[in-house]
mmCIF file of C-alpha atoms and ligand atoms in Angstrom:
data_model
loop_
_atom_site.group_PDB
_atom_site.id
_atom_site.type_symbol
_atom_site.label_atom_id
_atom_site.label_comp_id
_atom_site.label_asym_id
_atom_site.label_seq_id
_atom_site.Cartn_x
_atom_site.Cartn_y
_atom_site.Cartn_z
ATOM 1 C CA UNK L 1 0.000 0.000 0.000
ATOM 2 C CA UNK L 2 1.107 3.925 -0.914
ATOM 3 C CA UNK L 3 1.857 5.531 2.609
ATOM 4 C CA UNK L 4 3.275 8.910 4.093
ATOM 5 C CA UNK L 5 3.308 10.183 7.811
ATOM 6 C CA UNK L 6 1.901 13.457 8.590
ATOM 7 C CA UNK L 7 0.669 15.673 10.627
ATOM 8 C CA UNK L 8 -1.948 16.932 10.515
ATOM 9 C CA UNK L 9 -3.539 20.635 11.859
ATOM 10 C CA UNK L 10 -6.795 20.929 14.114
ATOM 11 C CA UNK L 11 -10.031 21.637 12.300
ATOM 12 C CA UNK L 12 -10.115 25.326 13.341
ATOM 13 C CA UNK L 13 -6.423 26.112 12.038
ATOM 14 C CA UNK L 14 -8.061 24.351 8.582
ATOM 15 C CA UNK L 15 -10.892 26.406 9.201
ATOM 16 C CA UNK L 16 -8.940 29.574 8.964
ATOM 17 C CA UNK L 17 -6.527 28.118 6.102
ATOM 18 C CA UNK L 18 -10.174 27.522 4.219
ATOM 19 C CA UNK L 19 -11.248 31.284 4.088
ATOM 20 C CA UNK L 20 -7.815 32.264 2.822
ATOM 21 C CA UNK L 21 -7.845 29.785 0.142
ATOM 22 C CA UNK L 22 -11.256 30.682 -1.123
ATOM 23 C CA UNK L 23 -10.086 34.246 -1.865
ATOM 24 C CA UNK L 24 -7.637 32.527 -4.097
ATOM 25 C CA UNK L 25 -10.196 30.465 -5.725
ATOM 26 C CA UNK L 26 -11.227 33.831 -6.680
ATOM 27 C CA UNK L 27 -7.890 34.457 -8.682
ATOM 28 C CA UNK L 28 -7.528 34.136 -12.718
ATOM 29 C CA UNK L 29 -6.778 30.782 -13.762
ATOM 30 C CA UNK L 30 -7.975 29.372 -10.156
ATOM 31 C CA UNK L 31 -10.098 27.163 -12.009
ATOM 32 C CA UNK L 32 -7.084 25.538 -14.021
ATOM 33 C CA UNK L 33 -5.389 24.526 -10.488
ATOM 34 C CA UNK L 34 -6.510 21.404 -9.061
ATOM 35 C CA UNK L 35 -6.902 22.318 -5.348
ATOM 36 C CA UNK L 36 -6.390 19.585 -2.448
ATOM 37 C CA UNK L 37 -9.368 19.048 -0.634
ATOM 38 C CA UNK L 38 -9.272 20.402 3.157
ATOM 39 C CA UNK L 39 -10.361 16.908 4.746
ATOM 40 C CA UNK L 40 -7.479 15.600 3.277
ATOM 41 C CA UNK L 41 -4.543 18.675 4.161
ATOM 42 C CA UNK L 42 -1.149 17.595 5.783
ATOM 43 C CA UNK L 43 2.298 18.489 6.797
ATOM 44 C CA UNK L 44 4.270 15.442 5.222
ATOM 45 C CA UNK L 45 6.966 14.246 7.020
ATOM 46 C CA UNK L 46 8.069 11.227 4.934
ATOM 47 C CA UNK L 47 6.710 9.756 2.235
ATOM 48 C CA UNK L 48 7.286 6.026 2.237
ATOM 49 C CA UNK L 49 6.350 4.752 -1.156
ATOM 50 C CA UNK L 50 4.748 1.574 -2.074
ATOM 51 C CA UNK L 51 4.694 -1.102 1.528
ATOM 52 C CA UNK L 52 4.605 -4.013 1.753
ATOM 53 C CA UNK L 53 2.082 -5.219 3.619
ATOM 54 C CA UNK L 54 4.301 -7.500 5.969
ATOM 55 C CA UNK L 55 6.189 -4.530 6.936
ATOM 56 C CA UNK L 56 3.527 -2.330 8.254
ATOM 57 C CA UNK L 57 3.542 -3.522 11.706
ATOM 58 C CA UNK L 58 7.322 -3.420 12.574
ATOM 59 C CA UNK L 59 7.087 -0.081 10.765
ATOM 60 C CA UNK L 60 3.860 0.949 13.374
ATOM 61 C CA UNK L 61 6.534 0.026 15.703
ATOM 62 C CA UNK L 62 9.152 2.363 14.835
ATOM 63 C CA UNK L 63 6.871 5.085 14.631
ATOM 64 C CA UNK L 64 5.423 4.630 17.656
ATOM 65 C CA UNK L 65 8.816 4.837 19.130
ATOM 66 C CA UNK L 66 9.778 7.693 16.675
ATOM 67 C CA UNK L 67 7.074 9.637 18.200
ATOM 68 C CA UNK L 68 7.471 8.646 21.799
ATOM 69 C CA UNK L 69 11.277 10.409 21.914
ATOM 70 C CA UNK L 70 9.718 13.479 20.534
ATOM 71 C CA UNK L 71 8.103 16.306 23.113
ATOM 72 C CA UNK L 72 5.196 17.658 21.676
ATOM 73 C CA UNK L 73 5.755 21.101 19.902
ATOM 74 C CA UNK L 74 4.041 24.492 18.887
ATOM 75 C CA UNK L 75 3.308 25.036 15.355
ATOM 76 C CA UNK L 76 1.346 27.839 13.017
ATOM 77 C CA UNK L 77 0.402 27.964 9.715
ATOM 78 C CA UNK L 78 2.169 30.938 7.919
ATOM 79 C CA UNK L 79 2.098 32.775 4.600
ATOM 80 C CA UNK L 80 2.471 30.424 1.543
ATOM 81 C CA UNK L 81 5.384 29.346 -1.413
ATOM 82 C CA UNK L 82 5.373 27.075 -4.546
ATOM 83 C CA UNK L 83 7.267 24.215 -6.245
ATOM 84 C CA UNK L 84 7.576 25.853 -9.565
ATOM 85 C CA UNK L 85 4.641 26.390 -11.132
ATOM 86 C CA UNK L 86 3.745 22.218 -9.872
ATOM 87 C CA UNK L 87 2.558 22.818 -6.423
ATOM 88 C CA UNK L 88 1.280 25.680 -4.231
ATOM 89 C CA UNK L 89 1.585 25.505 -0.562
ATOM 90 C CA UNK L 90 1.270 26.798 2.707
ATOM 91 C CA UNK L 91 4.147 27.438 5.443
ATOM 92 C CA UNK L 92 4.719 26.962 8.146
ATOM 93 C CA UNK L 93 6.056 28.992 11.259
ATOM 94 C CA UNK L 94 6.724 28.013 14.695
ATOM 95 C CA UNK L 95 9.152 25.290 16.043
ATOM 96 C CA UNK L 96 9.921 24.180 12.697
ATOM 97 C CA UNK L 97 13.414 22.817 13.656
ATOM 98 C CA UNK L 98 10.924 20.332 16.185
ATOM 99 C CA UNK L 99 9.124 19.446 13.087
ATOM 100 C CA UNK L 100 12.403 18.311 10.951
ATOM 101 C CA UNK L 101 13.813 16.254 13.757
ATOM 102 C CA UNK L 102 10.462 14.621 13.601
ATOM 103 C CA UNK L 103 10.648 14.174 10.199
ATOM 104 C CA UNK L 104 14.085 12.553 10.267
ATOM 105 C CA UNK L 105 13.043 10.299 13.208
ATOM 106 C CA UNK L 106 10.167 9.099 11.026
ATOM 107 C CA UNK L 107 12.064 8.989 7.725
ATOM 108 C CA UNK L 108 14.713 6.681 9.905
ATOM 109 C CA UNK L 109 12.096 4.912 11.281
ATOM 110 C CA UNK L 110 10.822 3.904 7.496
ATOM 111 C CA UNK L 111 14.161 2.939 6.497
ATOM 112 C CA UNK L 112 14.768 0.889 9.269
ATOM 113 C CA UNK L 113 11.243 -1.028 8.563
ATOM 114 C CA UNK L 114 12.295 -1.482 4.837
ATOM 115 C CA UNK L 115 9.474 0.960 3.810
ATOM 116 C CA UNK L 116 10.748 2.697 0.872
ATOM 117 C CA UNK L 117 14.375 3.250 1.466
ATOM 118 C CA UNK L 118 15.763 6.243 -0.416
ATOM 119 C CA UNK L 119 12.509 7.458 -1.996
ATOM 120 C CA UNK L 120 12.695 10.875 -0.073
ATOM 121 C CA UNK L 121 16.061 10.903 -1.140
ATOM 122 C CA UNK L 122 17.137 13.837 -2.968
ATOM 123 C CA UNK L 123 14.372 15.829 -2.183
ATOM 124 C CA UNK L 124 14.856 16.924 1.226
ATOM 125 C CA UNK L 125 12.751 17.925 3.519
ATOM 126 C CA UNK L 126 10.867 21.201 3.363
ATOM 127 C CA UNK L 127 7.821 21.790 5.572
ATOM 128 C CA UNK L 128 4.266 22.099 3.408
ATOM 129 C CA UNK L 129 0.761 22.235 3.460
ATOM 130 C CA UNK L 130 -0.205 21.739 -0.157
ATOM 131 C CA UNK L 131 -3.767 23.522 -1.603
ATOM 132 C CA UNK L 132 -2.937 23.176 -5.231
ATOM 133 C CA UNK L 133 -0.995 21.345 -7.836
ATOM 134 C CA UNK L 134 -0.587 22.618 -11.412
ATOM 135 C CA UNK L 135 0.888 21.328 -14.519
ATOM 136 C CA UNK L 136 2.842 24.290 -15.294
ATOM 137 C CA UNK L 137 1.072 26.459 -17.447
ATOM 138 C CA UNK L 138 -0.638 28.474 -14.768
ATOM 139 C CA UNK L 139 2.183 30.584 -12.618
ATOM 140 C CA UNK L 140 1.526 30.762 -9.355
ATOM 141 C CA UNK L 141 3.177 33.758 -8.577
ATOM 142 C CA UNK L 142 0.050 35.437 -7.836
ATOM 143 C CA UNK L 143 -1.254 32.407 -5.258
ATOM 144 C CA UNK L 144 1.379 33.015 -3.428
ATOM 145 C CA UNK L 145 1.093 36.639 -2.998
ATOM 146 C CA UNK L 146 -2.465 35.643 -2.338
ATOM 147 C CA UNK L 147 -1.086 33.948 0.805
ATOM 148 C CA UNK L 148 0.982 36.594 2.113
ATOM 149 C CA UNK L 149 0.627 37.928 5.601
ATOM 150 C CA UNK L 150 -1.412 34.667 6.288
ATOM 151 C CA UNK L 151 -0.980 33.998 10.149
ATOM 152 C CA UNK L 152 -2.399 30.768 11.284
ATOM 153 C CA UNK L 153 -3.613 30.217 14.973
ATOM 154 C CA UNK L 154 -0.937 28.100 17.088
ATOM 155 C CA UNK L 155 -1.426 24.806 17.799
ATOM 156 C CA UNK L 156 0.249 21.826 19.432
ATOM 157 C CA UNK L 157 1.666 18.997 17.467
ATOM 158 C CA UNK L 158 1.009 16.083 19.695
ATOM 159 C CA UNK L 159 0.724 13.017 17.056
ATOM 160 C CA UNK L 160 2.185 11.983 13.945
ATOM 161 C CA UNK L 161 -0.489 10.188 11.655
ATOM 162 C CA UNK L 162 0.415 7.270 8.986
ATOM 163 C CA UNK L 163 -1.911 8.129 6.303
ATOM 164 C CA UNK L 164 -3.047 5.608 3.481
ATOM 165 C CA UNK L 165 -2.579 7.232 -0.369
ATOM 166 C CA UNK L 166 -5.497 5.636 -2.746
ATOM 167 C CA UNK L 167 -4.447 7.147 -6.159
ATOM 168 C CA UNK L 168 -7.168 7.903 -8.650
ATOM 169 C CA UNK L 169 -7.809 5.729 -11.371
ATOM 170 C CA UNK L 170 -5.691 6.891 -14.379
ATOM 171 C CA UNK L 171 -7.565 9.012 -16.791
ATOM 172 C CA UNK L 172 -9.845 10.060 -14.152
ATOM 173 C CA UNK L 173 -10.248 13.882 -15.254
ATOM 174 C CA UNK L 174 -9.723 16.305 -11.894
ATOM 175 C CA UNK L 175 -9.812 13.257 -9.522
ATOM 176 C CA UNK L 176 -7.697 13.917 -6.635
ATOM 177 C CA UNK L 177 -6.464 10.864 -4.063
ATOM 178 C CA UNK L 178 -8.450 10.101 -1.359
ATOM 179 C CA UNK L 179 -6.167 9.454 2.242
ATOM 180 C CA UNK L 180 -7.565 7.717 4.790
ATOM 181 C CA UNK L 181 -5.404 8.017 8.314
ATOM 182 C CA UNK L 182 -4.488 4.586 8.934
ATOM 183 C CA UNK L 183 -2.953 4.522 12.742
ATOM 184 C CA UNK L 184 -1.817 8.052 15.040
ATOM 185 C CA UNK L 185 0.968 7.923 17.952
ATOM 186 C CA UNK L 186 0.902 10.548 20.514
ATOM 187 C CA UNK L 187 4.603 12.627 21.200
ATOM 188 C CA UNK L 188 5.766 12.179 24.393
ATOM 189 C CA UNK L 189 3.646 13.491 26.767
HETATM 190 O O1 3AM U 1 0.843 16.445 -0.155
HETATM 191 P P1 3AM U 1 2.317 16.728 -0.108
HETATM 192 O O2 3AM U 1 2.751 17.779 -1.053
HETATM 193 O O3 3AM U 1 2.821 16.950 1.271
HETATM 194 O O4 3AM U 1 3.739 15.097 -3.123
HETATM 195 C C1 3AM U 1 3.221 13.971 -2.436
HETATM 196 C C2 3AM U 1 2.419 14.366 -1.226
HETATM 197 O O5 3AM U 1 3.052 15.420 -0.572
HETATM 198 C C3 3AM U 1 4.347 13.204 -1.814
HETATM 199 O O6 3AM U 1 3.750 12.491 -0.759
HETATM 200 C C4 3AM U 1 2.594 13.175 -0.302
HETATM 201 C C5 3AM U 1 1.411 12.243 -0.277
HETATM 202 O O7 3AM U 1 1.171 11.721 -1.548
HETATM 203 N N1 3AM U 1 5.011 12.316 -2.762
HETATM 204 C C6 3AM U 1 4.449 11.615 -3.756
HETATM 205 N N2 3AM U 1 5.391 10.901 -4.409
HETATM 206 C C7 3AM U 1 6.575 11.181 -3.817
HETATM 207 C C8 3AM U 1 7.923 10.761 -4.031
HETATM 208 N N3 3AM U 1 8.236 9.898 -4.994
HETATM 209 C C9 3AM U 1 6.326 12.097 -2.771
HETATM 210 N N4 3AM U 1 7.307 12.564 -1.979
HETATM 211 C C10 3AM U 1 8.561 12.132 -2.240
HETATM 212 N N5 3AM U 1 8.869 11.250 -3.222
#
């Protein structure tokens, strides 16, 4: 099965994130984006890739563990940036070097389960909230701007989430993936 970890924000920080984004929605060319759905939106920490499904509960393990030697931390959504013109995102302010040494302990946690070694590879790790992907033709200059001066409410981070990735069907015009939370581990407490 396709899997990433996560985290994922409270319902009233989404709340907030919501009414910014549909002032965007009000851009030119919104309508060529295809925008992530807010039950679905996520700070990834690791992607993992295609699992096997013998591995998933030695990797529940280590991410149970991952998350246990972590304190909880403070975290705000805040103003916005792109990939290109592939991906437009939200930021992220707060104690973001917390949320990296999360992300390493869970990206070492999937390579010592054998979940997708080396697929983050290369990429690094920079901290993201995505609302729309493009195909390049739109620039999303503009979205960005859009997001500036966007101050989130704080909240605590106190569980990482492994989340399920069901791709569309191929050919499936607009569909978007559907992720369904499959286990959460609390940060130490
Ligand atoms: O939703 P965000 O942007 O956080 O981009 C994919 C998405 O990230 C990313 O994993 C998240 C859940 O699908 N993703 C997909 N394929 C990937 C890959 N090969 C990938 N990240 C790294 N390597």
């Amino acid at each position: 099965m396709r899997l990433f970890v996560a985290v994922l924000p409270p319902e009233r920080v989404v709340a907030e994130l919501d009414g910014r984004v549909d002032d965007l929605k009000r851009l030119p060319d919104a309508g060529a984006l295809r925008w992530t759905e807010r039950a679905g939106w996520h700070l990834t920490l690791a992607f993992l890739g295609e699992v096997d499904d013998a591995v998933v509960a030695d990797l529940g393990a280590r991410l149970g563990r991952a998350a246990w030697r972590t304190a909880p931390f403070a975290l705000a959504l805040r103003g916005g940036g792109r990939f290109g013109d592939r991906a437009l995102w939200a930021g992220v302010a707060g104690e973001a070097a917390a949320l990296r040494l999360l992300a390493e302990r869970v990206s070492a946690a999937g390579r010592r389960a054998g979940a997708g070694p080396g697929v983050d590879a290369g990429r690094g790790f920079h901290p993201h909230l995505t609302l729309a992907r493009g195909r390049g033709e739109v620039g999303l200059r503009p979205f960005v701007e859009g997001l500036g001066g966007f101050s989130g409410a704080e909240w605590e981070v106190g569980e990482l989430v492994l989340v399920r990735s069901h791709l569309p069907r191929a050919g499936l015009q607009g569909a978007r993936p559907r992720y369904e939370p499959l286990s959460t581990w609390p940060l130490r407490t």
